[in-house]
Short mmCIF file of C-alpha atoms in Angstrom, two decimals:
data_model
loop_
_atom_site.label_atom_id
_atom_site.label_comp_id
_atom_site.label_asym_id
_atom_site.label_seq_id
_atom_site.Cartn_x
_atom_site.Cartn_y
_atom_site.Cartn_z
CA MET A 1 -36.02 -26.76 -33.85
CA ASP A 2 -39.03 -24.54 -33.33
CA ALA A 3 -40.21 -21.89 -35.74
CA GLN A 4 -39.52 -19.04 -33.35
CA GLN A 5 -36.00 -20.02 -32.33
CA PRO A 6 -33.97 -21.94 -34.92
CA PHE A 7 -30.68 -21.60 -33.04
CA PHE A 8 -30.50 -24.82 -31.02
CA ASN A 9 -30.09 -28.56 -31.39
CA GLU A 10 -32.11 -30.54 -28.86
CA LYS A 11 -30.42 -33.87 -29.61
CA ALA A 12 -26.94 -32.41 -29.11
CA GLU A 13 -27.99 -30.83 -25.81
CA ARG A 14 -29.49 -34.09 -24.57
CA SER A 15 -26.46 -36.06 -25.72
CA ILE A 16 -24.00 -33.88 -23.79
CA LEU A 17 -26.12 -34.00 -20.64
CA ALA A 18 -26.36 -37.78 -20.93
CA TYR A 19 -22.61 -38.05 -21.39
CA ILE A 20 -21.92 -35.93 -18.27
CA ALA A 21 -24.50 -37.89 -16.28
CA THR A 22 -23.23 -41.37 -17.17
CA ASP A 23 -19.46 -41.02 -17.66
CA THR A 24 -17.23 -39.90 -14.77
CA SER A 25 -14.50 -38.87 -17.23
CA ALA A 26 -16.85 -36.19 -18.64
CA ASP A 27 -16.72 -33.91 -15.59
CA ASP A 28 -14.39 -31.48 -17.37
CA LEU A 29 -17.20 -30.68 -19.82
CA ILE A 30 -19.12 -28.92 -17.04
CA ALA A 31 -16.49 -26.17 -16.96
CA GLN A 32 -16.92 -25.55 -20.69
CA PHE A 33 -20.56 -24.50 -20.48
CA VAL A 34 -22.87 -22.08 -18.71
CA ALA A 35 -26.56 -22.85 -18.23
CA SER A 36 -27.61 -20.31 -20.88
CA ASP A 37 -25.73 -22.32 -23.52
CA PHE A 38 -28.66 -24.76 -23.38
CA TYR A 39 -31.81 -23.52 -25.09
CA VAL A 40 -34.33 -26.06 -23.75
CA GLU A 41 -35.43 -24.85 -20.30
CA LEU A 42 -35.41 -28.38 -18.82
CA HIS A 43 -31.87 -28.85 -20.09
CA ARG A 44 -30.82 -25.59 -18.47
CA GLN A 45 -32.19 -26.72 -15.14
CA ILE A 46 -30.55 -30.13 -15.37
CA PHE A 47 -27.19 -28.59 -16.25
CA ALA A 48 -27.47 -26.10 -13.36
CA ALA A 49 -28.04 -29.04 -11.02
CA MET A 50 -24.99 -30.77 -12.50
CA GLN A 51 -22.95 -27.63 -11.83
CA LYS A 52 -24.15 -27.67 -8.22
CA LEU A 53 -23.04 -31.28 -7.76
CA TYR A 54 -19.72 -30.57 -9.47
CA ALA A 55 -19.06 -27.59 -7.15
CA GLU A 56 -19.91 -29.75 -4.14
CA LYS A 57 -17.64 -32.54 -5.45
CA LYS A 58 -20.51 -35.00 -5.50
CA PRO A 59 -21.04 -37.71 -8.13
CA VAL A 60 -23.66 -37.22 -10.81
CA ASP A 61 -26.25 -40.00 -10.93
CA LEU A 62 -30.03 -40.21 -11.13
CA ILE A 63 -30.46 -40.00 -7.35
CA THR A 64 -28.03 -37.12 -6.66
CA LEU A 65 -29.23 -35.21 -9.72
CA SER A 66 -32.87 -35.56 -8.70
CA ASP A 67 -32.00 -34.37 -5.21
CA ALA A 68 -30.06 -31.37 -6.58
CA MET A 69 -32.97 -30.51 -8.86
CA ARG A 70 -35.36 -30.62 -5.92
CA SER A 71 -33.03 -28.38 -3.92
CA LEU A 72 -32.86 -25.83 -6.72
CA TYR A 73 -36.39 -25.90 -8.12
CA GLY A 74 -38.61 -27.64 -5.59
CA PRO A 75 -40.60 -30.86 -6.12
CA ALA A 76 -40.00 -32.25 -9.60
CA GLU A 77 -42.78 -32.00 -12.14
CA PRO A 78 -43.56 -35.08 -14.27
CA ALA A 79 -41.98 -33.51 -17.36
CA LEU A 80 -38.73 -32.98 -15.49
CA THR A 81 -38.70 -36.49 -14.10
CA ASP A 82 -39.34 -37.88 -17.58
CA ALA A 83 -36.48 -35.77 -18.96
CA LEU A 84 -34.07 -37.11 -16.33
CA VAL A 85 -35.06 -40.71 -17.00
CA GLN A 86 -34.70 -40.15 -20.75
CA ILE A 87 -31.21 -38.68 -20.31
CA PHE A 88 -30.01 -41.60 -18.20
CA SER A 89 -31.47 -44.09 -20.66
CA GLU A 90 -29.76 -42.50 -23.70
CA ASN A 91 -27.63 -44.88 -25.73
CA GLN A 92 -24.11 -43.67 -24.87
CA PHE A 93 -22.18 -45.83 -27.31
CA GLY A 94 -19.49 -43.60 -28.80
CA ALA A 95 -20.53 -40.61 -26.66
CA ALA A 96 -16.92 -39.67 -25.86
CA PHE A 97 -16.13 -39.70 -29.58
CA THR A 98 -19.04 -37.40 -30.48
CA ALA A 99 -18.83 -35.13 -27.41
CA LYS A 100 -16.45 -32.62 -29.00
CA ASN A 101 -18.67 -32.26 -32.05
CA HIS A 102 -21.80 -31.88 -29.92
CA CYS A 103 -20.05 -29.26 -27.76
CA GLU A 104 -19.27 -27.23 -30.86
CA ILE A 105 -22.88 -27.51 -32.05
CA ILE A 106 -24.24 -26.26 -28.70
CA LYS A 107 -21.71 -23.44 -28.40
CA ALA A 108 -22.31 -22.29 -32.00
CA ALA A 109 -26.07 -22.28 -31.45
CA ALA A 110 -25.69 -20.30 -28.19
CA LEU A 111 -23.50 -17.75 -29.99
CA ARG A 112 -26.08 -17.38 -32.73
CA ARG A 113 -28.82 -16.79 -30.16
CA GLN A 114 -26.77 -14.11 -28.42
CA LEU A 115 -25.97 -12.44 -31.72
CA SER A 116 -29.66 -12.52 -32.67
CA GLU A 117 -30.54 -10.89 -29.33
CA ILE A 118 -28.00 -8.11 -29.91
CA ILE A 119 -29.42 -7.46 -33.38
CA ASP A 120 -33.00 -7.44 -32.08
CA LYS A 121 -32.07 -5.00 -29.31
CA ALA A 122 -30.29 -2.73 -31.79
CA LYS A 123 -33.39 -2.72 -34.01
CA ALA A 124 -35.62 -1.87 -31.06
CA ASP A 125 -33.28 0.93 -29.94
CA LEU A 126 -33.16 2.38 -33.46
CA LEU A 127 -36.96 2.38 -33.69
CA ASP A 128 -37.03 4.56 -30.56
CA SER A 129 -36.53 8.07 -31.96
CA GLY A 130 -35.35 9.25 -28.54
CA ASN A 131 -32.13 7.22 -28.83
CA ASP A 132 -29.03 8.74 -30.41
CA THR A 133 -27.95 6.71 -33.45
CA ALA A 134 -24.24 6.90 -32.66
CA ALA A 135 -24.91 5.82 -29.07
CA VAL A 136 -26.87 2.80 -30.32
CA LEU A 137 -24.01 1.97 -32.67
CA ASP A 138 -21.46 2.20 -29.86
CA THR A 139 -23.54 0.04 -27.51
CA THR A 140 -24.03 -2.55 -30.24
CA ARG A 141 -20.36 -2.55 -31.15
CA GLN A 142 -19.38 -3.07 -27.52
CA SER A 143 -21.90 -5.92 -27.14
CA LEU A 144 -20.51 -7.57 -30.26
CA ARG A 145 -16.95 -7.17 -29.04
CA ASP A 146 -17.81 -8.66 -25.65
CA LEU A 147 -19.60 -11.52 -27.39
CA VAL A 148 -16.66 -12.43 -29.60
CA ILE A 149 -13.64 -11.53 -27.49
CA THR A 150 -14.45 -11.51 -23.82
CA GLY A 151 -14.80 -15.25 -23.33
CA HIS A 152 -14.41 -15.11 -19.56
CA SER A 153 -12.12 -17.81 -18.24
CA TRP A 154 -9.98 -18.54 -15.21
CA LYS A 155 -6.22 -18.85 -15.54
CA SER A 156 -4.09 -21.02 -13.31
CA MET A 157 -0.99 -19.79 -11.49
CA ALA A 158 1.12 -21.77 -13.96
CA ASP A 159 -0.64 -20.04 -16.89
CA ILE A 160 0.05 -16.61 -15.40
CA LEU A 161 3.72 -17.33 -14.68
CA ILE A 162 4.35 -18.81 -18.12
CA GLU A 163 2.64 -15.83 -19.78
CA THR A 164 4.72 -13.47 -17.63
CA TYR A 165 7.93 -15.31 -18.46
CA ASP A 166 7.15 -15.08 -22.17
CA ALA A 167 6.57 -11.33 -21.79
CA LEU A 168 9.89 -10.94 -19.95
CA GLU A 169 11.67 -12.82 -22.72
CA ARG A 170 10.14 -10.51 -25.33
CA ARG A 171 11.22 -7.45 -23.36
CA ALA A 172 14.74 -8.83 -22.89
CA LYS A 173 14.99 -9.35 -26.65
CA GLY A 174 13.72 -5.83 -27.29
CA GLU A 175 10.54 -7.16 -28.90
CA GLU A 176 8.22 -5.40 -26.46
CA PRO A 177 9.92 -2.20 -25.27
CA SER A 178 8.15 0.60 -23.46
CA MET A 179 7.41 3.84 -25.26
CA PRO A 180 9.71 6.74 -24.35
CA SER A 181 8.74 10.23 -23.26
CA GLY A 182 11.80 11.71 -24.90
CA ILE A 183 13.12 12.92 -21.52
CA ARG A 184 15.85 10.68 -20.17
CA ASP A 185 15.34 11.37 -16.46
CA LEU A 186 11.59 10.85 -16.65
CA ASP A 187 11.98 7.54 -18.51
CA ALA A 188 14.49 6.40 -15.89
CA ASN A 189 11.78 6.83 -13.24
CA THR A 190 8.79 5.49 -15.18
CA THR A 191 10.46 3.05 -17.62
CA GLY A 192 8.38 4.76 -20.29
CA PHE A 193 4.75 4.23 -21.24
CA HIS A 194 3.28 0.74 -21.47
CA LYS A 195 0.37 -0.80 -23.35
CA GLY A 196 -2.64 -1.48 -21.18
CA GLU A 197 -1.94 1.56 -18.98
CA LEU A 198 -3.71 4.90 -18.68
CA THR A 199 -1.47 7.84 -17.77
CA ILE A 200 -2.97 11.14 -16.68
CA ILE A 201 -0.83 14.26 -17.14
CA GLY A 202 -2.33 17.08 -15.11
CA ALA A 203 -1.40 20.72 -14.80
CA ARG A 204 -2.91 24.08 -14.07
CA PRO A 205 -3.68 26.32 -17.06
CA ALA A 206 -0.79 27.67 -19.15
CA VAL A 207 1.91 25.40 -17.70
CA GLY A 208 2.57 23.56 -20.96
CA LYS A 209 0.75 20.23 -20.68
CA SER A 210 -0.45 20.30 -24.31
CA ALA A 211 3.08 21.00 -25.51
CA PHE A 212 4.31 18.19 -23.28
CA GLY A 213 1.73 15.76 -24.69
CA ALA A 214 2.77 16.66 -28.24
CA TYR A 215 6.44 16.32 -27.34
CA ILE A 216 5.89 12.80 -25.95
CA ALA A 217 3.82 11.79 -28.98
CA LEU A 218 6.51 12.90 -31.44
CA SER A 219 9.34 11.39 -29.39
CA THR A 220 7.49 8.07 -29.34
CA ALA A 221 6.77 8.21 -33.06
CA LYS A 222 10.46 8.88 -33.80
CA GLN A 223 11.20 5.51 -32.19
CA GLY A 224 8.97 3.77 -34.72
CA TYR A 225 5.75 3.56 -32.74
CA LYS A 226 2.33 4.30 -34.20
CA VAL A 227 0.75 7.27 -32.47
CA GLY A 228 -2.69 8.86 -32.48
CA ILE A 229 -3.39 12.39 -31.24
CA VAL A 230 -6.89 13.58 -30.41
CA SER A 231 -7.27 17.28 -29.67
CA ARG A 232 -10.38 19.21 -28.76
CA GLU A 233 -8.54 22.42 -27.88
CA MET A 234 -6.68 23.15 -31.13
CA THR A 235 -7.23 23.18 -34.88
CA ALA A 236 -5.02 21.30 -37.31
CA PRO A 237 -2.96 24.41 -38.30
CA GLN A 238 -2.49 25.34 -34.62
CA TYR A 239 -1.16 21.89 -33.81
CA GLY A 240 0.94 21.85 -36.97
CA THR A 241 2.50 25.17 -35.98
CA ARG A 242 3.63 23.69 -32.67
CA ILE A 243 5.10 20.67 -34.39
CA LEU A 244 7.09 22.77 -36.86
CA SER A 245 8.29 25.00 -34.05
CA SER A 246 9.63 22.00 -32.14
CA GLY A 247 11.54 20.79 -35.20
CA THR A 248 13.12 24.07 -36.26
CA ASP A 249 14.87 27.11 -34.82
CA VAL A 250 11.91 29.22 -35.85
CA GLU A 251 10.08 30.61 -32.84
CA ASN A 252 6.43 29.74 -32.44
CA ALA A 253 5.50 33.45 -32.45
CA LYS A 254 6.98 33.92 -35.93
CA LEU A 255 5.07 30.92 -37.22
CA ARG A 256 1.85 32.32 -35.78
CA THR A 257 2.32 35.73 -37.41
CA GLY A 258 3.82 34.46 -40.67
CA SER A 259 6.77 36.87 -40.36
CA LEU A 260 9.24 34.46 -41.93
CA ASP A 261 12.49 35.00 -43.82
CA PRO A 262 13.98 32.68 -46.50
CA ASP A 263 16.05 30.74 -43.93
CA ASP A 264 12.93 30.13 -41.89
CA TRP A 265 11.15 28.70 -44.92
CA ASP A 266 14.08 26.37 -45.63
CA GLN A 267 13.92 25.04 -42.09
CA ILE A 268 10.17 24.59 -42.33
CA VAL A 269 10.49 22.54 -45.53
CA ASP A 270 13.15 20.33 -43.92
CA ALA A 271 11.01 19.85 -40.81
CA MET A 272 7.98 18.95 -42.91
CA SER A 273 9.99 16.28 -44.67
CA LEU A 274 11.18 14.86 -41.34
CA PHE A 275 7.82 14.82 -39.58
CA SER A 276 5.84 13.59 -42.59
CA SER A 277 7.64 10.25 -42.35
CA LEU A 278 6.37 9.63 -38.82
CA ASN A 279 3.40 7.33 -38.28
CA VAL A 280 1.20 9.84 -36.47
CA SER A 281 -2.52 10.28 -37.04
CA PHE A 282 -4.63 13.19 -35.83
CA MET A 283 -8.29 13.73 -35.07
CA PHE A 284 -9.74 17.11 -34.23
CA SER A 285 -13.45 16.48 -34.85
CA THR A 286 -14.17 13.81 -32.23
CA ARG A 287 -16.35 15.30 -29.51
CA TYR A 288 -17.93 12.22 -27.93
CA ILE A 289 -16.05 9.47 -26.12
CA GLU A 290 -18.29 6.86 -27.76
CA ASP A 291 -17.22 8.09 -31.22
CA LEU A 292 -13.59 8.14 -30.12
CA ARG A 293 -13.76 4.52 -29.05
CA MET A 294 -15.12 3.48 -32.45
CA GLU A 295 -12.42 5.41 -34.31
CA VAL A 296 -9.65 4.05 -32.09
CA GLN A 297 -10.99 0.54 -32.58
CA LYS A 298 -10.64 1.00 -36.34
CA GLN A 299 -7.02 2.11 -35.97
CA VAL A 300 -6.20 -0.82 -33.69
CA ASP A 301 -7.90 -3.32 -36.00
CA ALA A 302 -5.76 -1.93 -38.83
CA GLY A 303 -2.62 -2.43 -36.70
CA ASN A 304 -2.03 1.31 -36.72
CA LEU A 305 -1.96 2.40 -33.07
CA ASP A 306 0.36 1.88 -30.09
CA LEU A 307 -0.09 5.14 -28.19
CA LEU A 308 -3.04 7.54 -28.00
CA VAL A 309 -2.72 11.09 -26.64
CA VAL A 310 -6.00 12.78 -25.69
CA ALA A 311 -6.13 16.54 -25.13
CA TYR A 312 -7.89 16.78 -22.94
CA VAL A 313 -10.20 14.78 -20.66
CA GLN A 314 -12.53 17.53 -19.46
CA LEU A 315 -13.33 18.55 -23.04
CA MET A 316 -14.54 15.09 -24.06
CA GLN A 317 -18.32 14.71 -24.02
CA SER A 318 -20.62 11.70 -23.85
CA ARG A 319 -23.83 10.93 -25.68
CA GLN A 320 -25.24 9.84 -22.35
CA ARG A 321 -26.79 12.48 -20.12
CA PHE A 322 -25.40 13.19 -16.66
CA ASP A 323 -26.82 15.44 -13.96
CA LYS A 324 -23.37 16.39 -12.66
CA ASP A 325 -20.28 17.25 -14.66
CA TYR A 326 -18.02 15.11 -12.50
CA LEU A 327 -20.15 12.07 -13.45
CA ARG A 328 -19.50 12.79 -17.13
CA ILE A 329 -15.75 13.04 -16.50
CA ALA A 330 -15.88 9.80 -14.49
CA TYR A 331 -17.60 8.10 -17.44
CA VAL A 332 -14.97 9.42 -19.87
CA SER A 333 -12.18 8.34 -17.53
CA GLU A 334 -13.55 4.82 -17.21
CA ALA A 335 -13.98 4.57 -20.99
CA LEU A 336 -10.34 5.56 -21.54
CA LYS A 337 -9.15 2.96 -19.04
CA ASP A 338 -11.31 0.29 -20.70
CA MET A 339 -9.77 1.20 -24.04
CA THR A 340 -6.22 0.65 -22.77
CA VAL A 341 -7.08 -2.84 -21.53
CA ASP A 342 -9.51 -3.97 -24.23
CA LEU A 343 -7.44 -2.66 -27.14
CA ASN A 344 -3.98 -3.16 -25.59
CA ILE A 345 -2.68 0.35 -26.24
CA ALA A 346 -1.12 3.02 -24.06
CA ILE A 347 -3.17 6.16 -23.49
CA ILE A 348 -1.94 9.51 -22.23
CA ALA A 349 -4.81 11.79 -21.24
CA LEU A 350 -4.16 15.43 -20.45
CA ALA A 351 -6.23 16.88 -17.62
CA GLN A 352 -6.86 20.42 -16.46
CA VAL A 353 -6.31 21.06 -12.75
CA GLY A 354 -8.14 24.06 -11.26
CA ARG A 355 -6.64 27.39 -10.33
CA SER A 356 -7.68 27.10 -6.66
CA ALA A 357 -4.05 26.88 -5.58
CA ASP A 358 -2.44 28.58 -8.55
CA GLY A 359 1.34 28.55 -8.38
CA ALA A 360 1.48 25.31 -6.38
CA MET A 361 2.11 21.73 -7.50
CA PRO A 362 -1.23 19.98 -8.16
CA THR A 363 -2.16 17.13 -5.84
CA LEU A 364 -4.02 13.83 -6.18
CA SER A 365 -6.78 15.18 -3.96
CA GLU A 366 -7.44 17.94 -6.50
CA LEU A 367 -7.57 15.40 -9.30
CA ARG A 368 -10.07 13.32 -7.35
CA GLY A 369 -12.50 16.19 -7.75
CA SER A 370 -12.49 15.49 -11.50
CA GLY A 371 -14.53 12.34 -11.63
CA ASP A 372 -12.53 9.13 -11.16
CA LEU A 373 -9.37 10.18 -12.99
CA GLU A 374 -7.02 9.36 -10.14
CA GLN A 375 -8.76 6.05 -9.44
CA ASP A 376 -8.77 4.85 -13.07
CA ALA A 377 -5.23 5.97 -13.92
CA ASP A 378 -2.28 3.62 -13.69
CA ASN A 379 0.03 6.63 -13.58
CA VAL A 380 -0.52 10.26 -12.66
CA ILE A 381 2.04 12.88 -13.62
CA PHE A 382 1.73 16.53 -12.60
CA MET A 383 3.51 19.50 -14.17
CA HIS A 384 4.41 22.56 -12.11
CA ARG A 385 6.16 25.79 -13.11
CA PRO A 386 7.77 27.42 -10.04
CA ARG A 387 7.37 31.17 -9.77
CA ASP A 388 10.63 31.85 -7.97
CA ALA A 389 13.79 30.10 -6.76
CA SER A 390 12.35 29.51 -3.28
CA ASP A 391 9.81 26.96 -4.54
CA ARG A 392 10.28 23.67 -2.68
CA PHE A 393 10.10 21.68 -5.91
CA ILE A 394 13.32 23.27 -7.17
CA ARG A 395 16.36 21.25 -6.21
CA PRO A 396 18.72 23.27 -4.00
CA SER A 397 21.52 22.84 -6.54
CA ASP A 398 19.23 24.24 -9.28
CA ARG A 399 18.31 27.54 -7.63
CA THR A 400 21.00 29.53 -9.44
CA MET A 401 20.09 27.82 -12.69
CA PHE A 402 16.45 28.83 -12.22
CA GLY A 403 17.28 32.53 -12.56
CA ASN A 404 19.56 31.96 -15.55
CA LEU A 405 16.88 30.00 -17.35
CA ALA A 406 14.30 32.74 -16.83
CA ASN A 407 16.72 35.36 -18.19
CA ASN A 408 17.05 33.31 -21.39
CA GLY A 409 13.32 32.79 -21.96
CA LEU A 410 13.39 29.22 -20.65
CA GLN A 411 11.31 27.66 -17.90
CA TYR A 412 12.13 25.25 -15.09
CA ILE A 413 9.33 22.66 -14.96
CA ALA A 414 8.98 20.19 -12.10
CA ILE A 415 7.40 16.94 -13.29
CA ASN A 416 5.98 15.07 -10.32
CA ILE A 417 5.22 11.36 -10.67
CA ALA A 418 2.44 11.36 -8.07
CA LYS A 419 1.13 7.85 -8.75
CA GLN A 420 2.68 4.86 -10.44
CA ARG A 421 1.11 1.45 -9.91
CA GLN A 422 4.18 -0.40 -11.15
CA GLY A 423 6.91 1.88 -9.81
CA GLN A 424 8.03 4.61 -7.46
CA ILE A 425 6.90 8.20 -7.18
CA GLY A 426 9.20 11.22 -7.33
CA THR A 427 9.96 14.51 -9.05
CA VAL A 428 12.01 15.12 -12.19
CA PRO A 429 12.98 18.68 -13.28
CA VAL A 430 13.16 19.54 -16.98
CA ILE A 431 13.76 22.63 -19.08
CA PHE A 432 10.96 23.91 -21.28
CA ASN A 433 11.54 26.24 -24.21
CA PRO A 434 8.09 27.78 -24.83
CA ALA A 435 9.28 29.61 -27.95
CA ARG A 436 10.10 26.31 -29.66
CA MET A 437 7.86 23.93 -27.70
CA ARG A 438 10.77 21.73 -26.61
CA PHE A 439 11.49 19.87 -23.39
CA THR A 440 15.00 18.78 -22.46
CA ALA A 441 16.59 16.98 -19.54
CA ILE A 442 18.93 18.93 -17.29
CA GLU A 443 22.53 17.89 -17.92
CA ARG A 444 24.38 17.20 -14.69
CA SER A 445 27.99 16.31 -14.02
CA GLU A 446 27.03 14.34 -10.87
CA PRO A 447 23.80 12.80 -9.60
CA THR A 448 21.83 14.99 -7.19
#
């Protein structure tokens, strides 16, 4: 080992190369390494040549290896020729027995080198006063996570089918159910929310998307799931007021003004007792997507998060600088999608859709103008509040109901499943009570 780089073992590297070069049963070792796992430059080149021969289904011997080396690097230098001869002359007695141990030595040394490089880069970035500390921390954390977890590997068809079968068995036993929205008709169309999926809920201003996000979060938590809510549009008391309104008969307006009678207070106390038992965590201070990822990672590592609701996408910032706002939103969108996959949680992100066609159901084309939301999302759900009974998103059989609902302070909301990678699209109508922040399915005697 040299003084500058202590993280390698030259004998172990040479032993593995000799084993691959002289034993035809050692071919499977080639798939376990990449060239950068070998620290000695000559060893890297030799292994790369072995990979070339392996890919071409050619035997590895002194002649073919020399030829592959010449093809990759040109005429061999004396040092390289000497290294090849030395490898083929290695005493291979017991090589198969020691191969596993030598593999572990090489892999451990390569991991140490990579970790050292990450630490050195973090130090250099921190010494640059122009770099944001939190951004450096996030980049370092991601590099560490990729180093430890990513472990890129191919899976065979059999592996995929067995893994899928195991997942189906867990679902059949109720061990891996989807997370409900709390609205029967919507869940029938979407099968609920699933880990590893990003769902965008979009609506024009003042349609009720924040109330809908809160309703889904609480409905999911009532089923025993662990939920996180991140809000950049409300304070803790504002969100708490909505929660209490949904769990009592006290109108949201009374809670906002504090004009409460003794019965109202009794209901509030009961609701507080009910909701306090739910496993729901809130964060109102997170402004940057990089900070959010770190905080979510902590919750996941603690086994305390199944579903994350983010309100809302356009309000999330990044510590990186972007010339155009849509690039920032695209970055946030991609980060949210990465979180669903890397951390195996479900994420519901609320998104504002512009007023350009106010009064009409939002479309995917409008969402595409907001970065890459539509592209990154597994599911896109739009909310639309019809203005009158002639709206085409009102079912013909519901037109009379529409007027009755309006007369009673209720709203007919059309929920359009505009994109669903694992299912069908379609529209589901629900009733929204804005005074109590509740959504309910429409009871029907017959299917329509």
